mmCIF file with all atom_site columns, C-alpha atoms in Angstrom:
data_model
loop_
_atom_site.group_PDB
_atom_site.id
_atom_site.type_symbol
_atom_site.label_atom_id
_atom_site.label_alt_id
_atom_site.label_comp_id
_atom_site.label_asym_id
_atom_site.label_entity_id
_atom_site.label_seq_id
_atom_site.pdbx_PDB_ins_code
_atom_site.Cartn_x
_atom_site.Cartn_y
_atom_site.Cartn_z
_atom_site.occupancy
_atom_site.B_iso_or_equiv
_atom_site.pdbx_formal_charge
_atom_site.auth_seq_id
_atom_site.auth_comp_id
_atom_site.auth_asym_id
_atom_site.auth_atom_id
_atom_site.pdbx_PDB_model_num
ATOM 1   C CA . MET M 1 1   ? 175.633 187.343 148.903 1.00 49.00 ? 990  MET M CA 1
ATOM 2   C CA . LEU M 1 2   ? 173.019 185.824 146.386 1.00 51.00 ? 991  LEU M CA 1
ATOM 3   C CA . THR M 1 3   ? 169.616 186.744 146.633 1.00 54.00 ? 992  THR M CA 1
ATOM 4   C CA . TYR M 1 4   ? 166.789 184.209 145.954 1.00 54.00 ? 993  TYR M CA 1
ATOM 5   C CA . ASN M 1 5   ? 164.819 185.423 142.816 1.00 55.00 ? 994  ASN M CA 1
ATOM 6   C CA . GLU M 1 6   ? 161.681 183.211 142.675 1.00 58.00 ? 995  GLU M CA 1
ATOM 7   C CA . PRO M 1 7   ? 160.717 183.829 139.042 1.00 58.00 ? 996  PRO M CA 1
ATOM 8   C CA . PHE M 1 8   ? 164.349 183.560 137.797 1.00 54.00 ? 997  PHE M CA 1
ATOM 9   C CA . THR M 1 9   ? 164.518 180.045 139.770 1.00 57.00 ? 998  THR M CA 1
ATOM 10  C CA . SER M 1 10  ? 161.357 178.844 138.342 1.00 61.00 ? 999  SER M CA 1
ATOM 11  C CA . GLU M 1 11  ? 162.086 180.055 134.927 1.00 62.00 ? 1000 GLU M CA 1
ATOM 12  C CA . LEU M 1 12  ? 165.469 178.252 135.111 1.00 53.00 ? 1001 LEU M CA 1
ATOM 13  C CA . ASN M 1 13  ? 163.879 174.990 136.358 1.00 60.00 ? 1002 ASN M CA 1
ATOM 14  C CA . ARG M 1 14  ? 161.556 174.988 133.646 1.00 60.00 ? 1003 ARG M CA 1
ATOM 15  C CA . LYS M 1 15  ? 164.140 175.359 131.024 1.00 56.00 ? 1004 LYS M CA 1
ATOM 16  C CA . VAL M 1 16  ? 166.226 172.514 132.688 1.00 51.00 ? 1005 VAL M CA 1
ATOM 17  C CA . LYS M 1 17  ? 163.196 170.435 132.718 1.00 57.00 ? 1006 LYS M CA 1
ATOM 18  C CA . VAL M 1 18  ? 162.581 171.248 128.951 1.00 52.00 ? 1007 VAL M CA 1
ATOM 19  C CA . VAL M 1 19  ? 166.157 170.370 128.135 1.00 51.00 ? 1008 VAL M CA 1
ATOM 20  C CA . SER M 1 20  ? 166.333 167.362 130.251 1.00 56.00 ? 1009 SER M CA 1
ATOM 21  C CA . CYS M 1 21  ? 163.194 166.032 128.699 1.00 54.00 ? 1010 CYS M CA 1
ATOM 22  C CA . THR M 1 22  ? 164.719 167.038 125.057 1.00 59.00 ? 1011 THR M CA 1
ATOM 23  C CA . HIS M 1 23  ? 167.734 165.171 125.821 1.00 58.00 ? 1012 HIS M CA 1
ATOM 24  C CA . ALA M 1 24  ? 165.861 162.162 127.116 1.00 60.00 ? 1013 ALA M CA 1
ATOM 25  C CA . PHE M 1 25  ? 163.629 162.388 124.068 1.00 57.00 ? 1014 PHE M CA 1
ATOM 26  C CA . CYS M 1 26  ? 166.751 162.573 121.774 1.00 56.00 ? 1015 CYS M CA 1
ATOM 27  C CA . LEU M 1 27  ? 168.514 159.834 123.427 1.00 59.00 ? 1016 LEU M CA 1
ATOM 28  C CA . ARG M 1 28  ? 165.176 157.602 123.142 1.00 65.00 ? 1017 ARG M CA 1
ATOM 29  C CA . LEU M 1 29  ? 164.994 158.563 119.351 1.00 55.00 ? 1018 LEU M CA 1
ATOM 30  C CA . GLN M 1 30  ? 168.605 158.043 118.718 1.00 63.00 ? 1019 GLN M CA 1
ATOM 31  C CA . LYS M 1 31  ? 168.165 154.442 120.297 1.00 63.00 ? 1020 LYS M CA 1
ATOM 32  C CA . ALA M 1 32  ? 165.271 153.690 118.243 1.00 59.00 ? 1021 ALA M CA 1
ATOM 33  C CA . CYS M 1 33  ? 166.930 154.957 114.955 1.00 59.00 ? 1022 CYS M CA 1
ATOM 34  C CA . SER M 1 34  ? 169.891 152.895 116.013 1.00 63.00 ? 1023 SER M CA 1
ATOM 35  C CA . PHE M 1 35  ? 167.946 149.689 116.611 1.00 62.00 ? 1024 PHE M CA 1
ATOM 36  C CA . ARG M 1 36  ? 166.048 150.272 113.023 1.00 69.00 ? 1025 ARG M CA 1
ATOM 37  C CA . LYS M 1 37  ? 169.348 150.816 111.213 1.00 71.00 ? 1026 LYS M CA 1
ATOM 38  C CA . LEU M 1 38  ? 170.544 147.678 113.204 1.00 67.00 ? 1027 LEU M CA 1
ATOM 39  C CA . ASP M 1 39  ? 167.561 145.769 112.162 1.00 72.00 ? 1028 ASP M CA 1
ATOM 40  C CA . LYS M 1 40  ? 168.015 146.992 108.758 1.00 74.00 ? 1029 LYS M CA 1
ATOM 41  C CA . LEU M 1 41  ? 171.690 146.129 108.521 1.00 71.00 ? 1030 LEU M CA 1
ATOM 42  C CA . THR M 1 42  ? 171.013 142.736 109.898 1.00 78.00 ? 1031 THR M CA 1
ATOM 43  C CA . GLY M 1 43  ? 168.205 142.083 107.205 1.00 76.00 ? 1032 GLY M CA 1
ATOM 44  C CA . ASP M 1 44  ? 170.540 143.338 104.473 1.00 78.00 ? 1033 ASP M CA 1
ATOM 45  C CA . ILE M 1 45  ? 173.399 141.091 105.752 1.00 80.00 ? 1034 ILE M CA 1
ATOM 46  C CA . ALA M 1 46  ? 171.095 137.818 105.841 1.00 77.00 ? 1035 ALA M CA 1
ATOM 47  C CA . LEU M 1 47  ? 169.950 138.762 102.411 1.00 77.00 ? 1036 LEU M CA 1
ATOM 48  C CA . LEU M 1 48  ? 173.276 139.065 101.046 1.00 79.00 ? 1037 LEU M CA 1
ATOM 49  C CA . ARG M 1 49  ? 174.322 135.809 102.668 1.00 80.00 ? 1038 ARG M CA 1
ATOM 50  C CA . ARG M 1 50  ? 171.359 133.865 100.884 1.00 78.00 ? 1039 ARG M CA 1
ATOM 51  C CA . GLU M 1 51  ? 172.404 135.606 97.668  1.00 79.00 ? 1040 GLU M CA 1
ATOM 52  C CA . VAL M 1 52  ? 176.092 134.398 98.052  1.00 79.00 ? 1041 VAL M CA 1
ATOM 53  C CA . ALA M 1 53  ? 174.885 130.940 98.964  1.00 77.00 ? 1042 ALA M CA 1
ATOM 54  C CA . GLU M 1 54  ? 172.668 130.833 95.907  1.00 76.00 ? 1043 GLU M CA 1
ATOM 55  C CA . LEU M 1 55  ? 175.556 131.660 93.706  1.00 79.00 ? 1044 LEU M CA 1
ATOM 56  C CA . ARG M 1 56  ? 177.668 129.306 95.275  1.00 77.00 ? 1045 ARG M CA 1
ATOM 57  C CA . GLY M 1 57  ? 174.926 126.571 94.641  1.00 68.00 ? 1046 GLY M CA 1
ATOM 58  C CA . LYS M 1 58  ? 174.713 125.968 98.278  1.00 58.00 ? 1047 LYS M CA 1
ATOM 59  C CA . SER M 1 59  ? 171.392 127.705 98.940  1.00 49.00 ? 1048 SER M CA 1
ATOM 60  C CA . PRO M 1 60  ? 169.702 126.994 102.179 1.00 50.00 ? 1049 PRO M CA 1
ATOM 61  C CA . ALA M 1 61  ? 166.635 126.187 99.992  1.00 50.00 ? 1050 ALA M CA 1
ATOM 62  C CA . SER M 1 62  ? 168.410 123.692 97.941  1.00 47.00 ? 1051 SER M CA 1
ATOM 63  C CA . ALA M 1 63  ? 170.372 122.175 100.994 1.00 45.00 ? 1052 ALA M CA 1
ATOM 64  C CA . THR M 1 64  ? 166.910 121.292 102.566 1.00 42.00 ? 1053 THR M CA 1
ATOM 65  C CA . SER M 1 65  ? 165.547 119.835 99.335  1.00 50.00 ? 1054 SER M CA 1
ATOM 66  C CA . LYS M 1 66  ? 167.060 116.698 97.607  1.00 59.00 ? 1055 LYS M CA 1
ATOM 67  C CA . ALA M 1 67  ? 170.317 116.993 95.802  1.00 76.00 ? 1056 ALA M CA 1
ATOM 68  C CA . PHE M 1 68  ? 170.197 116.254 92.039  1.00 80.00 ? 1057 PHE M CA 1
ATOM 69  C CA . LYS M 1 69  ? 171.724 113.120 90.795  1.00 85.00 ? 1058 LYS M CA 1
ATOM 70  C CA . ILE M 1 70  ? 171.679 111.989 87.315  1.00 83.00 ? 1059 ILE M CA 1
ATOM 71  C CA . ASN M 1 71  ? 171.169 108.513 88.141  1.00 82.00 ? 1060 ASN M CA 1
ATOM 72  C CA . THR M 1 72  ? 167.894 108.978 89.721  1.00 83.00 ? 1061 THR M CA 1
ATOM 73  C CA . ALA M 1 73  ? 166.778 112.010 87.561  1.00 84.00 ? 1062 ALA M CA 1
ATOM 74  C CA . SER M 1 74  ? 163.681 111.381 85.333  1.00 87.00 ? 1063 SER M CA 1
ATOM 75  C CA . CYS M 1 75  ? 165.594 112.754 82.123  1.00 87.00 ? 1064 CYS M CA 1
ATOM 76  C CA . LYS M 1 76  ? 168.542 110.330 82.415  1.00 89.00 ? 1065 LYS M CA 1
ATOM 77  C CA . ARG M 1 77  ? 167.362 108.130 79.573  1.00 90.00 ? 1066 ARG M CA 1
ATOM 78  C CA . ARG M 1 78  ? 166.656 111.133 77.136  1.00 90.00 ? 1067 ARG M CA 1
ATOM 79  C CA . PHE M 1 79  ? 169.837 112.598 78.035  1.00 92.00 ? 1068 PHE M CA 1
ATOM 80  C CA . ASN M 1 80  ? 171.914 109.381 77.564  1.00 90.00 ? 1069 ASN M CA 1
ATOM 81  C CA . LEU M 1 81  ? 170.135 109.066 74.091  1.00 88.00 ? 1070 LEU M CA 1
ATOM 82  C CA . TYR M 1 82  ? 171.210 112.890 73.102  1.00 91.00 ? 1071 TYR M CA 1
ATOM 83  C CA . LEU M 1 83  ? 174.622 112.270 74.337  1.00 91.00 ? 1072 LEU M CA 1
ATOM 84  C CA . ARG M 1 84  ? 175.014 109.052 72.257  1.00 87.00 ? 1073 ARG M CA 1
ATOM 85  C CA . SER M 1 85  ? 173.598 111.087 69.171  1.00 85.00 ? 1074 SER M CA 1
ATOM 86  C CA . ARG M 1 86  ? 175.991 113.875 69.915  1.00 87.00 ? 1075 ARG M CA 1
ATOM 87  C CA . PHE M 1 87  ? 178.655 111.529 70.083  1.00 86.00 ? 1076 PHE M CA 1
ATOM 88  C CA . SER M 1 88  ? 178.242 110.114 66.763  1.00 80.00 ? 1077 SER M CA 1
ATOM 89  C CA . CYS M 1 89  ? 178.481 113.668 65.254  1.00 80.00 ? 1078 CYS M CA 1
ATOM 90  C CA . ARG M 1 90  ? 181.364 115.082 67.263  1.00 83.00 ? 1079 ARG M CA 1
ATOM 91  C CA . PRO M 1 91  ? 183.320 112.532 69.442  1.00 81.00 ? 1080 PRO M CA 1
ATOM 92  C CA . TRP M 1 92  ? 184.388 115.283 71.800  1.00 84.00 ? 1081 TRP M CA 1
ATOM 93  C CA . LEU M 1 93  ? 182.060 117.261 74.095  1.00 89.00 ? 1082 LEU M CA 1
ATOM 94  C CA . GLU M 1 94  ? 181.449 120.997 73.495  1.00 90.00 ? 1083 GLU M CA 1
ATOM 95  C CA . VAL M 1 95  ? 180.095 121.952 76.848  1.00 90.00 ? 1084 VAL M CA 1
ATOM 96  C CA . LYS M 1 96  ? 179.658 125.629 75.766  1.00 91.00 ? 1085 LYS M CA 1
ATOM 97  C CA . SER M 1 97  ? 177.683 124.989 72.614  1.00 91.00 ? 1086 SER M CA 1
ATOM 98  C CA . ASP M 1 98  ? 174.090 126.403 72.741  1.00 93.00 ? 1087 ASP M CA 1
ATOM 99  C CA . ASP M 1 99  ? 172.812 122.989 71.807  1.00 92.00 ? 1088 ASP M CA 1
ATOM 100 C CA . PHE M 1 100 ? 174.309 121.171 74.647  1.00 93.00 ? 1089 PHE M CA 1
ATOM 101 C CA . LYS M 1 101 ? 173.169 123.910 77.270  1.00 92.00 ? 1090 LYS M CA 1
ATOM 102 C CA . ASN M 1 102 ? 169.657 123.852 75.925  1.00 93.00 ? 1091 ASN M CA 1
ATOM 103 C CA . GLU M 1 103 ? 169.504 120.123 76.167  1.00 92.00 ? 1092 GLU M CA 1
ATOM 104 C CA . VAL M 1 104 ? 170.782 120.336 79.868  1.00 92.00 ? 1093 VAL M CA 1
ATOM 105 C CA . HIS M 1 105 ? 168.321 123.043 80.799  1.00 92.00 ? 1094 HIS M CA 1
ATOM 106 C CA . THR M 1 106 ? 165.446 120.998 79.212  1.00 91.00 ? 1095 THR M CA 1
ATOM 107 C CA . CYS M 1 107 ? 166.472 117.993 81.173  1.00 90.00 ? 1096 CYS M CA 1
ATOM 108 C CA . LEU M 1 108 ? 166.961 119.792 84.406  1.00 90.00 ? 1097 LEU M CA 1
ATOM 109 C CA . ALA M 1 109 ? 163.463 121.551 83.955  1.00 90.00 ? 1098 ALA M CA 1
ATOM 110 C CA . MET M 1 110 ? 162.026 118.097 83.844  1.00 88.00 ? 1099 MET M CA 1
ATOM 111 C CA . ASP M 1 111 ? 163.131 117.566 87.422  1.00 86.00 ? 1100 ASP M CA 1
ATOM 112 C CA . ASP M 1 112 ? 162.589 121.462 88.587  1.00 85.00 ? 1101 ASP M CA 1
ATOM 113 C CA . MET M 1 113 ? 166.349 121.722 88.904  1.00 85.00 ? 1102 MET M CA 1
ATOM 114 C CA . ARG M 1 114 ? 166.628 124.504 85.929  1.00 83.00 ? 1103 ARG M CA 1
ATOM 115 C CA . THR M 1 115 ? 168.137 127.144 88.250  1.00 84.00 ? 1104 THR M CA 1
ATOM 116 C CA . ASN M 1 116 ? 170.518 124.686 90.329  1.00 86.00 ? 1105 ASN M CA 1
ATOM 117 C CA . PRO M 1 117 ? 174.204 125.274 89.272  1.00 87.00 ? 1106 PRO M CA 1
ATOM 118 C CA . ALA M 1 118 ? 174.975 122.098 91.174  1.00 88.00 ? 1107 ALA M CA 1
ATOM 119 C CA . ALA M 1 119 ? 172.623 120.176 89.040  1.00 89.00 ? 1108 ALA M CA 1
ATOM 120 C CA . PHE M 1 120 ? 174.076 121.801 85.968  1.00 90.00 ? 1109 PHE M CA 1
ATOM 121 C CA . GLN M 1 121 ? 177.572 121.021 86.941  1.00 91.00 ? 1110 GLN M CA 1
ATOM 122 C CA . GLU M 1 122 ? 176.537 117.321 87.528  1.00 91.00 ? 1111 GLU M CA 1
ATOM 123 C CA . MET M 1 123 ? 175.158 116.885 84.137  1.00 91.00 ? 1112 MET M CA 1
ATOM 124 C CA . VAL M 1 124 ? 178.269 118.325 82.813  1.00 93.00 ? 1113 VAL M CA 1
ATOM 125 C CA . SER M 1 125 ? 180.402 116.011 84.640  1.00 93.00 ? 1114 SER M CA 1
ATOM 126 C CA . HIS M 1 126 ? 178.052 113.066 83.698  1.00 93.00 ? 1115 HIS M CA 1
ATOM 127 C CA . SER M 1 127 ? 178.474 114.127 80.134  1.00 93.00 ? 1116 SER M CA 1
ATOM 128 C CA . LEU M 1 128 ? 182.186 114.016 79.993  1.00 94.00 ? 1117 LEU M CA 1
ATOM 129 C CA . HIS M 1 129 ? 182.341 110.653 81.871  1.00 94.00 ? 1118 HIS M CA 1
ATOM 130 C CA . LYS M 1 130 ? 179.770 109.359 79.074  1.00 93.00 ? 1119 LYS M CA 1
ATOM 131 C CA . PHE M 1 131 ? 181.624 110.744 76.302  1.00 92.00 ? 1120 PHE M CA 1
ATOM 132 C CA . ARG M 1 132 ? 184.786 109.115 77.648  1.00 92.00 ? 1121 ARG M CA 1
ATOM 133 C CA . GLU M 1 133 ? 182.919 105.749 77.908  1.00 91.00 ? 1122 GLU M CA 1
ATOM 134 C CA . LEU M 1 134 ? 181.637 106.084 74.388  1.00 88.00 ? 1123 LEU M CA 1
ATOM 135 C CA . ARG M 1 135 ? 185.323 106.871 72.870  1.00 85.00 ? 1124 ARG M CA 1
ATOM 136 C CA . ASN M 1 136 ? 186.539 103.669 74.865  1.00 88.00 ? 1125 ASN M CA 1
ATOM 137 C CA . GLN M 1 137 ? 183.605 101.796 73.180  1.00 85.00 ? 1126 GLN M CA 1
ATOM 138 C CA . PHE M 1 138 ? 184.243 103.018 69.847  1.00 80.00 ? 1127 PHE M CA 1
ATOM 139 C CA . ARG M 1 139 ? 188.024 102.288 70.016  1.00 80.00 ? 1128 ARG M CA 1
ATOM 140 C CA . ARG M 1 140 ? 187.244 98.672  71.067  1.00 83.00 ? 1129 ARG M CA 1
ATOM 141 C CA . LYS M 1 141 ? 184.737 98.270  68.389  1.00 77.00 ? 1130 LYS M CA 1
ATOM 142 C CA . ILE M 1 142 ? 187.302 99.676  65.780  1.00 74.00 ? 1131 ILE M CA 1
ATOM 143 C CA . LEU M 1 143 ? 190.016 97.271  67.089  1.00 75.00 ? 1132 LEU M CA 1
ATOM 144 C CA . ALA M 1 144 ? 187.854 94.383  66.944  1.00 76.00 ? 1133 ALA M CA 1
ATOM 145 C CA . ASP M 1 145 ? 186.714 95.012  63.318  1.00 71.00 ? 1134 ASP M CA 1
ATOM 146 C CA . LYS M 1 146 ? 190.289 96.188  62.256  1.00 69.00 ? 1135 LYS M CA 1
ATOM 147 C CA . GLN M 1 147 ? 190.603 93.743  59.633  1.00 69.00 ? 1136 GLN M CA 1
ATOM 148 C CA . SER M 1 148 ? 187.410 94.442  57.672  1.00 68.00 ? 1137 SER M CA 1
ATOM 149 C CA . ILE M 1 149 ? 187.933 98.234  57.944  1.00 69.00 ? 1138 ILE M CA 1
ATOM 150 C CA . PRO M 1 150 ? 190.045 98.783  54.690  1.00 69.00 ? 1139 PRO M CA 1
ATOM 151 C CA . CYS M 1 151 ? 187.576 96.671  52.578  1.00 71.00 ? 1140 CYS M CA 1
ATOM 152 C CA . LYS M 1 152 ? 184.610 98.801  53.385  1.00 76.00 ? 1141 LYS M CA 1
ATOM 153 C CA . GLY M 1 153 ? 183.409 102.098 51.550  1.00 78.00 ? 1142 GLY M CA 1
ATOM 154 C CA . LEU M 1 154 ? 182.964 105.185 53.751  1.00 80.00 ? 1143 LEU M CA 1
ATOM 155 C CA . GLY M 1 155 ? 179.055 105.031 53.828  1.00 83.00 ? 1144 GLY M CA 1
ATOM 156 C CA . GLU M 1 156 ? 179.194 101.387 54.880  1.00 83.00 ? 1145 GLU M CA 1
ATOM 157 C CA . LEU M 1 157 ? 181.877 102.185 57.523  1.00 79.00 ? 1146 LEU M CA 1
ATOM 158 C CA . CYS M 1 158 ? 179.955 105.213 58.765  1.00 80.00 ? 1147 CYS M CA 1
ATOM 159 C CA . TYR M 1 159 ? 176.858 102.894 59.227  1.00 81.00 ? 1148 TYR M CA 1
ATOM 160 C CA . ASP M 1 160 ? 178.503 100.241 60.926  1.00 79.00 ? 1149 ASP M CA 1
ATOM 161 C CA . ILE M 1 161 ? 180.241 102.334 63.427  1.00 77.00 ? 1150 ILE M CA 1
ATOM 162 C CA . PHE M 1 162 ? 177.294 104.711 64.290  1.00 77.00 ? 1151 PHE M CA 1
ATOM 163 C CA . HIS M 1 163 ? 174.117 103.193 63.818  1.00 77.00 ? 1152 HIS M CA 1
ATOM 164 C CA . SER M 1 164 ? 174.192 102.107 67.398  1.00 76.00 ? 1153 SER M CA 1
ATOM 165 C CA . TYR M 1 165 ? 174.809 105.502 68.532  1.00 75.00 ? 1154 TYR M CA 1
ATOM 166 C CA . SER M 1 166 ? 172.057 107.209 66.450  1.00 72.00 ? 1155 SER M CA 1
ATOM 167 C CA . LYS M 1 167 ? 168.483 107.675 67.386  1.00 70.00 ? 1156 LYS M CA 1
ATOM 168 C CA . ALA M 1 168 ? 166.166 105.814 65.421  1.00 69.00 ? 1157 ALA M CA 1
ATOM 169 C CA . ASP M 1 169 ? 164.662 108.563 63.431  1.00 71.00 ? 1158 ASP M CA 1
ATOM 170 C CA . GLU M 1 170 ? 168.246 110.047 62.638  1.00 72.00 ? 1159 GLU M CA 1
ATOM 171 C CA . CYS M 1 171 ? 170.064 109.758 59.386  1.00 75.00 ? 1160 CYS M CA 1
ATOM 172 C CA . THR M 1 172 ? 173.258 107.508 60.160  1.00 73.00 ? 1161 THR M CA 1
ATOM 173 C CA . LEU M 1 173 ? 175.018 108.878 57.047  1.00 77.00 ? 1162 LEU M CA 1
ATOM 174 C CA . SER M 1 174 ? 175.004 112.477 57.739  1.00 79.00 ? 1163 SER M CA 1
ATOM 175 C CA . GLN M 1 175 ? 177.849 114.679 56.795  1.00 82.00 ? 1164 GLN M CA 1
ATOM 176 C CA . GLU M 1 176 ? 178.853 115.345 60.184  1.00 82.00 ? 1165 GLU M CA 1
ATOM 177 C CA . ARG M 1 177 ? 178.947 111.596 60.817  1.00 81.00 ? 1166 ARG M CA 1
ATOM 178 C CA . MET M 1 178 ? 181.001 110.941 57.773  1.00 82.00 ? 1167 MET M CA 1
ATOM 179 C CA . HIS M 1 179 ? 183.585 113.456 58.928  1.00 83.00 ? 1168 HIS M CA 1
ATOM 180 C CA . ALA M 1 180 ? 183.739 111.800 62.208  1.00 80.00 ? 1169 ALA M CA 1
ATOM 181 C CA . THR M 1 181 ? 184.197 108.337 60.810  1.00 78.00 ? 1170 THR M CA 1
ATOM 182 C CA . ILE M 1 182 ? 187.236 109.714 58.722  1.00 80.00 ? 1171 ILE M CA 1
ATOM 183 C CA . LEU M 1 183 ? 188.667 111.494 61.803  1.00 78.00 ? 1172 LEU M CA 1
ATOM 184 C CA . LEU M 1 184 ? 188.231 108.476 64.253  1.00 72.00 ? 1173 LEU M CA 1
ATOM 185 C CA . VAL M 1 185 ? 189.522 105.780 61.929  1.00 72.00 ? 1174 VAL M CA 1
ATOM 186 C CA . SER M 1 186 ? 192.473 108.083 61.018  1.00 74.00 ? 1175 SER M CA 1
ATOM 187 C CA . ILE M 1 187 ? 193.357 108.631 64.626  1.00 70.00 ? 1176 ILE M CA 1
ATOM 188 C CA . ASN M 1 188 ? 192.951 104.920 65.534  1.00 62.00 ? 1177 ASN M CA 1
ATOM 189 C CA . ASN M 1 189 ? 195.352 104.164 62.462  1.00 64.00 ? 1178 ASN M CA 1
ATOM 190 C CA . GLN M 1 190 ? 198.045 105.800 63.853  1.00 60.00 ? 1179 GLN M CA 1
#
């Protein structure tokens, strides 16, 4: 038969209380840490989603702002003049050239769209379309004037072909335009 020992029982009860309080405290602490970790993970996931969306060009910030369209851009005239001038030197667009990229970024900066990849792509697409248009225009011009081409010298032919594509202050008879004249006339004669 067990005898009741008061000091032992009270000591045991005190230890049980301490252990249960410690256990409850540990559970609360564990829950709090879990919530903090969960909040941090949720914040990290949201940040990653925003970064992925920005990289795709579909950021929530750009989705709420107006989309870039070259037809309504303030830089349209300037950019089209640049394209006409580039066409008169090289009839095929070099999208990867530093000159082209700098001009696109300058134009996009005028509309506060410099960091928008979708706007850059829109400018490239517009440029490719414009160059196709200019080559077709050039082809029609050459075909309409095909009879007089052999009678003209290279300088006169270069001026006749490219003066409408050049900026007012540019020299129409540059070496690049002379090369482009020879190339395009030889291609059209084949």
